[in-house]
C-alpha cells in the first residue's frame, strides 16, 4: 500500500492518538449524543400505553379517524360534495 514504510516488514502506518482522552473531555465531546430525558409522559386514553403529550399513540393511532369522516383537505377544488 502507499503508506507502507520501507523496512517495516509490509505493515502500514495507522493513526495513533498523541495523548490520552480524559473522561471529562470525552464527555464534553459526546454531550450532544446523549438520549434526552422525557419529563412529561401521559397515558393513552384508549389503551393505557405511555406516550408523550400531543403525540398519537403508537398502538392505537390507526383507529383515530373513522372511514366516513370528512378529510381536512375538503375545501376549494375538491371533488367531494
Short mmCIF file of N, CA, C and O in Angstrom, two decimals:
data_model
loop_
_atom_site.label_atom_id
_atom_site.label_comp_id
_atom_site.label_asym_id
_atom_site.label_seq_id
_atom_site.Cartn_x
_atom_site.Cartn_y
_atom_site.Cartn_z
N UNK A 1 0.83 -1.19 0.00
CA UNK A 1 0.00 0.00 0.00
C UNK A 1 0.87 1.24 0.00
O UNK A 1 2.05 1.19 0.29
N UNK A 2 0.27 2.41 -0.23
CA UNK A 2 1.01 3.65 -0.40
C UNK A 2 1.59 4.19 0.89
O UNK A 2 2.56 4.93 0.88
N UNK A 3 1.07 3.83 2.05
CA UNK A 3 1.56 4.38 3.30
C UNK A 3 2.52 3.44 4.02
O UNK A 3 2.82 3.64 5.17
N UNK A 4 2.98 2.42 3.34
CA UNK A 4 3.90 1.47 3.97
C UNK A 4 5.29 2.10 4.09
O UNK A 4 5.76 2.81 3.22
N UNK A 5 5.94 1.85 5.21
CA UNK A 5 7.28 2.37 5.46
C UNK A 5 8.28 1.34 4.96
O UNK A 5 8.13 0.14 5.26
N UNK A 6 9.30 1.76 4.24
CA UNK A 6 10.28 0.79 3.79
C UNK A 6 11.01 0.17 4.98
O UNK A 6 11.39 0.85 5.92
N UNK A 7 11.15 -1.12 4.96
CA UNK A 7 11.84 -1.82 6.02
C UNK A 7 10.95 -2.14 7.21
O UNK A 7 11.42 -2.61 8.23
N UNK A 8 9.63 -1.90 7.12
CA UNK A 8 8.73 -2.16 8.23
C UNK A 8 8.11 -3.54 8.13
O UNK A 8 7.24 -3.88 8.91
N UNK A 9 8.51 -4.31 7.16
CA UNK A 9 8.01 -5.66 7.03
C UNK A 9 6.62 -5.73 6.41
O UNK A 9 5.89 -6.68 6.63
N UNK A 10 6.22 -4.72 5.63
CA UNK A 10 4.94 -4.76 4.96
C UNK A 10 3.78 -4.21 5.79
O UNK A 10 2.65 -4.24 5.36
N UNK A 11 4.06 -3.73 7.01
CA UNK A 11 2.99 -3.15 7.82
C UNK A 11 2.73 -1.72 7.39
O UNK A 11 3.65 -0.99 7.04
N UNK A 12 1.48 -1.30 7.41
CA UNK A 12 1.15 0.07 7.09
C UNK A 12 0.94 0.87 8.37
O UNK A 12 0.55 0.32 9.40
N UNK A 13 1.20 2.14 8.31
CA UNK A 13 1.05 3.00 9.48
C UNK A 13 -0.42 3.33 9.71
O UNK A 13 -1.19 3.48 8.76
N UNK A 14 -0.78 3.45 10.97
CA UNK A 14 -2.15 3.82 11.33
C UNK A 14 -2.12 5.06 12.18
O UNK A 14 -1.11 5.39 12.81
N UNK A 15 -3.24 5.76 12.24
CA UNK A 15 -3.35 6.95 13.08
C UNK A 15 -3.39 6.54 14.54
O UNK A 15 -4.14 5.64 14.93
N UNK A 16 -2.57 7.19 15.35
CA UNK A 16 -2.47 6.88 16.77
C UNK A 16 -2.66 8.17 17.54
O UNK A 16 -2.09 9.20 17.19
N UNK A 17 -3.50 8.18 18.60
CA UNK A 17 -3.68 9.41 19.36
C UNK A 17 -2.39 9.84 20.05
O UNK A 17 -1.61 9.01 20.53
N UNK A 18 -2.17 11.16 20.07
CA UNK A 18 -0.96 11.68 20.68
C UNK A 18 -1.03 11.68 22.20
O UNK A 18 -0.03 11.48 22.87
N UNK A 19 -2.24 11.93 22.74
CA UNK A 19 -2.42 11.95 24.18
C UNK A 19 -3.69 11.19 24.54
O UNK A 19 -4.58 11.01 23.72
N UNK A 20 -3.77 10.80 25.82
CA UNK A 20 -4.96 10.12 26.32
C UNK A 20 -6.13 11.10 26.38
O UNK A 20 -5.96 12.25 26.77
N UNK A 21 -7.31 10.64 25.99
CA UNK A 21 -8.52 11.45 26.09
C UNK A 21 -9.16 11.17 27.45
O UNK A 21 -9.57 10.04 27.73
N UNK A 22 -9.23 12.19 28.28
CA UNK A 22 -9.77 12.02 29.63
C UNK A 22 -11.28 11.85 29.57
O UNK A 22 -11.92 12.26 28.60
N UNK A 23 -11.88 11.25 30.61
CA UNK A 23 -13.34 11.08 30.62
C UNK A 23 -14.10 12.40 30.52
O UNK A 23 -15.15 12.46 29.88
N UNK A 24 -13.56 13.47 31.15
CA UNK A 24 -14.27 14.75 31.07
C UNK A 24 -14.23 15.32 29.66
O UNK A 24 -15.23 15.86 29.16
N UNK A 25 -13.11 15.18 28.98
CA UNK A 25 -13.02 15.68 27.60
C UNK A 25 -13.89 14.85 26.66
O UNK A 25 -14.51 15.36 25.74
N UNK A 26 -13.93 13.54 26.91
CA UNK A 26 -14.79 12.66 26.11
C UNK A 26 -16.26 13.00 26.34
O UNK A 26 -17.07 12.99 25.41
N UNK A 27 -16.62 13.32 27.59
CA UNK A 27 -18.00 13.70 27.90
C UNK A 27 -18.40 15.00 27.24
O UNK A 27 -19.53 15.16 26.79
N UNK A 28 -17.46 15.97 27.20
CA UNK A 28 -17.75 17.24 26.53
C UNK A 28 -17.98 17.04 25.04
O UNK A 28 -18.81 17.70 24.43
N UNK A 29 -17.22 16.13 24.44
CA UNK A 29 -17.36 15.87 23.01
C UNK A 29 -18.67 15.16 22.70
O UNK A 29 -19.31 15.44 21.69
N UNK A 30 -19.08 14.25 23.58
CA UNK A 30 -20.26 13.42 23.31
C UNK A 30 -21.52 13.93 23.98
O UNK A 30 -22.51 13.20 24.05
N UNK A 31 -21.53 15.16 24.48
CA UNK A 31 -22.69 15.63 25.23
C UNK A 31 -23.94 15.76 24.38
O UNK A 31 -25.05 15.67 24.89
N UNK A 32 -23.80 15.94 23.09
CA UNK A 32 -24.96 16.09 22.23
C UNK A 32 -25.46 14.75 21.70
O UNK A 32 -26.48 14.69 21.03
N UNK A 33 -24.77 13.66 21.98
CA UNK A 33 -25.18 12.33 21.54
C UNK A 33 -26.03 11.62 22.57
O UNK A 33 -26.51 10.53 22.32
N UNK A 34 -26.20 12.22 23.74
CA UNK A 34 -26.94 11.58 24.82
C UNK A 34 -28.43 11.52 24.50
O UNK A 34 -28.95 12.35 23.76
N UNK A 35 -29.11 10.57 25.11
CA UNK A 35 -30.56 10.46 24.97
C UNK A 35 -31.19 11.47 25.91
O UNK A 35 -30.86 11.54 27.09
N UNK A 36 -32.10 12.27 25.38
CA UNK A 36 -32.73 13.30 26.18
C UNK A 36 -33.76 12.70 27.13
O UNK A 36 -34.50 11.79 26.77
N UNK A 37 -33.81 13.22 28.35
CA UNK A 37 -34.75 12.76 29.35
C UNK A 37 -36.13 13.33 29.05
O UNK A 37 -36.28 14.52 28.79
N UNK A 38 -37.16 12.48 29.09
CA UNK A 38 -38.53 12.91 28.85
C UNK A 38 -39.21 13.04 30.21
O UNK A 38 -39.43 12.05 30.90
N UNK A 39 -39.54 14.27 30.58
CA UNK A 39 -40.10 14.51 31.92
C UNK A 39 -41.61 14.31 31.93
O UNK A 39 -42.17 13.81 32.91
N UNK A 40 -42.28 14.69 30.86
CA UNK A 40 -43.75 14.63 30.87
C UNK A 40 -44.22 13.47 29.99
O UNK A 40 -43.99 13.44 28.80
N UNK A 41 -44.87 12.52 30.64
CA UNK A 41 -45.39 11.34 29.96
C UNK A 41 -46.85 11.18 30.37
O UNK A 41 -47.19 11.29 31.55
N UNK A 42 -47.72 10.96 29.40
CA UNK A 42 -49.14 10.72 29.66
C UNK A 42 -49.49 9.30 29.27
O UNK A 42 -48.75 8.65 28.53
N UNK A 43 -50.63 8.83 29.76
CA UNK A 43 -51.14 7.52 29.35
C UNK A 43 -52.19 7.72 28.26
O UNK A 43 -52.96 8.68 28.30
N UNK A 44 -52.22 6.81 27.33
CA UNK A 44 -53.22 6.85 26.27
C UNK A 44 -54.59 6.59 26.88
O UNK A 44 -54.75 5.72 27.74
N UNK A 45 -55.60 7.34 26.42
CA UNK A 45 -56.95 7.16 26.96
C UNK A 45 -57.55 5.81 26.58
O UNK A 45 -58.32 5.23 27.32
N UNK A 46 -57.19 5.30 25.40
CA UNK A 46 -57.81 4.07 24.91
C UNK A 46 -57.09 2.81 25.40
O UNK A 46 -57.71 1.90 25.94
N UNK A 47 -55.76 2.77 25.23
CA UNK A 47 -55.06 1.52 25.53
C UNK A 47 -54.22 1.59 26.81
O UNK A 47 -53.79 0.56 27.31
N UNK A 48 -53.95 2.77 27.35
CA UNK A 48 -53.20 2.90 28.58
C UNK A 48 -51.69 2.88 28.41
O UNK A 48 -50.96 2.92 29.39
N UNK A 49 -51.20 2.85 27.18
CA UNK A 49 -49.77 2.82 26.94
C UNK A 49 -49.18 4.22 27.20
O UNK A 49 -49.83 5.22 26.95
N UNK A 50 -47.96 4.27 27.71
CA UNK A 50 -47.30 5.55 27.97
C UNK A 50 -46.96 6.23 26.65
O UNK A 50 -46.47 5.59 25.72
N UNK A 51 -47.25 7.53 26.57
CA UNK A 51 -46.98 8.29 25.35
C UNK A 51 -46.65 9.71 25.72
O UNK A 51 -46.92 10.16 26.84
N UNK A 52 -46.07 10.45 24.81
CA UNK A 52 -45.76 11.86 25.04
C UNK A 52 -47.00 12.69 24.73
O UNK A 52 -47.82 12.32 23.89
N UNK A 53 -47.17 13.83 25.40
CA UNK A 53 -48.33 14.67 25.12
C UNK A 53 -48.26 15.24 23.70
O UNK A 53 -47.19 15.51 23.19
N UNK A 54 -49.42 15.40 23.09
CA UNK A 54 -49.58 15.94 21.74
C UNK A 54 -49.00 15.02 20.67
O UNK A 54 -48.72 15.45 19.56
N UNK A 55 -48.80 13.75 20.98
CA UNK A 55 -48.30 12.77 20.03
C UNK A 55 -49.29 11.61 20.00
O UNK A 55 -49.78 11.19 21.04
N UNK A 56 -49.59 11.12 18.80
CA UNK A 56 -50.51 9.99 18.69
C UNK A 56 -49.89 8.73 19.28
O UNK A 56 -48.68 8.53 19.20
N UNK A 57 -50.71 7.88 19.84
CA UNK A 57 -50.25 6.62 20.43
C UNK A 57 -49.79 5.68 19.31
O UNK A 57 -50.41 5.60 18.25
N UNK A 58 -48.71 4.96 19.55
CA UNK A 58 -48.19 4.03 18.55
C UNK A 58 -49.13 2.85 18.34
O UNK A 58 -49.30 2.37 17.23
N UNK A 59 -49.74 2.39 19.42
CA UNK A 59 -50.53 1.17 19.37
C UNK A 59 -51.91 1.39 18.73
O UNK A 59 -52.36 0.60 17.92
N UNK A 60 -52.60 2.48 19.08
CA UNK A 60 -53.99 2.62 18.62
C UNK A 60 -54.19 3.84 17.72
O UNK A 60 -55.31 4.29 17.55
N UNK A 61 -53.15 4.38 17.13
CA UNK A 61 -53.31 5.56 16.28
C UNK A 61 -53.94 5.22 14.93
O UNK A 61 -54.34 6.11 14.20
N UNK A 62 -54.05 3.94 14.58
CA UNK A 62 -54.63 3.58 13.29
C UNK A 62 -56.14 3.79 13.30
O UNK A 62 -56.75 3.97 12.25
N UNK A 63 -56.78 3.80 14.48
CA UNK A 63 -58.23 3.93 14.55
C UNK A 63 -58.67 5.33 14.99
O UNK A 63 -59.77 5.50 15.48
N UNK A 64 -57.84 6.33 14.81
CA UNK A 64 -58.20 7.69 15.25
C UNK A 64 -59.27 8.26 14.34
O UNK A 64 -60.26 8.81 14.79
N UNK A 65 -59.07 8.16 13.03
CA UNK A 65 -60.01 8.75 12.09
C UNK A 65 -60.93 7.69 11.53
O UNK A 65 -60.47 6.72 10.92
N UNK A 66 -62.25 7.84 11.70
CA UNK A 66 -63.16 6.87 11.08
C UNK A 66 -63.15 7.01 9.57
O UNK A 66 -62.78 8.04 9.03
N UNK A 67 -63.58 5.95 8.89
CA UNK A 67 -63.51 5.93 7.43
C UNK A 67 -64.50 6.90 6.79
O UNK A 67 -64.24 7.43 5.71
N UNK A 68 -65.64 7.18 7.42
CA UNK A 68 -66.65 8.03 6.80
C UNK A 68 -66.51 9.50 7.19
O UNK A 68 -67.30 10.33 6.77
N UNK A 69 -65.50 9.86 7.96
CA UNK A 69 -65.32 11.25 8.37
C UNK A 69 -64.75 12.06 7.21
O UNK A 69 -63.96 11.56 6.42
N UNK A 70 -65.15 13.33 7.09
CA UNK A 70 -64.59 14.16 6.03
C UNK A 70 -63.11 14.46 6.33
O UNK A 70 -62.70 14.57 7.47
N UNK A 71 -62.34 14.58 5.27
CA UNK A 71 -60.92 14.83 5.43
C UNK A 71 -60.67 16.31 5.65
O UNK A 71 -61.53 17.15 5.38
N UNK A 72 -59.50 16.65 6.10
CA UNK A 72 -59.15 18.03 6.37
C UNK A 72 -58.99 18.83 5.07
O UNK A 72 -59.18 20.03 5.05
N UNK A 73 -58.66 18.18 3.98
CA UNK A 73 -58.42 18.87 2.73
C UNK A 73 -59.67 19.11 1.90
O UNK A 73 -59.57 19.51 0.76
N UNK A 74 -60.84 18.86 2.42
CA UNK A 74 -62.07 19.04 1.65
C UNK A 74 -62.41 20.52 1.62
O UNK A 74 -63.09 21.04 2.48
N UNK A 75 -61.88 21.22 0.64
CA UNK A 75 -62.09 22.66 0.52
C UNK A 75 -62.32 23.04 -0.92
O UNK A 75 -63.00 22.36 -1.67
N UNK A 76 -61.71 24.11 -1.33
CA UNK A 76 -61.87 24.62 -2.68
C UNK A 76 -61.23 23.66 -3.67
O UNK A 76 -60.10 23.23 -3.47
N UNK A 77 -61.94 23.30 -4.69
CA UNK A 77 -61.41 22.44 -5.73
C UNK A 77 -61.51 20.96 -5.45
O UNK A 77 -61.03 20.17 -6.24
N UNK A 78 -62.12 20.55 -4.37
CA UNK A 78 -62.23 19.11 -4.10
C UNK A 78 -63.45 18.55 -4.81
O UNK A 78 -64.41 19.26 -5.09
N UNK A 79 -63.40 17.25 -5.10
CA UNK A 79 -64.48 16.63 -5.84
C UNK A 79 -65.55 16.05 -4.93
O UNK A 79 -66.58 15.60 -5.41
N UNK A 80 -65.32 16.04 -3.60
CA UNK A 80 -66.34 15.51 -2.70
C UNK A 80 -67.41 16.55 -2.43
O UNK A 80 -67.13 17.74 -2.37
N UNK A 81 -68.68 16.14 -2.32
CA UNK A 81 -69.76 17.11 -2.11
C UNK A 81 -69.74 17.72 -0.73
O UNK A 81 -69.28 17.26 0.22
#
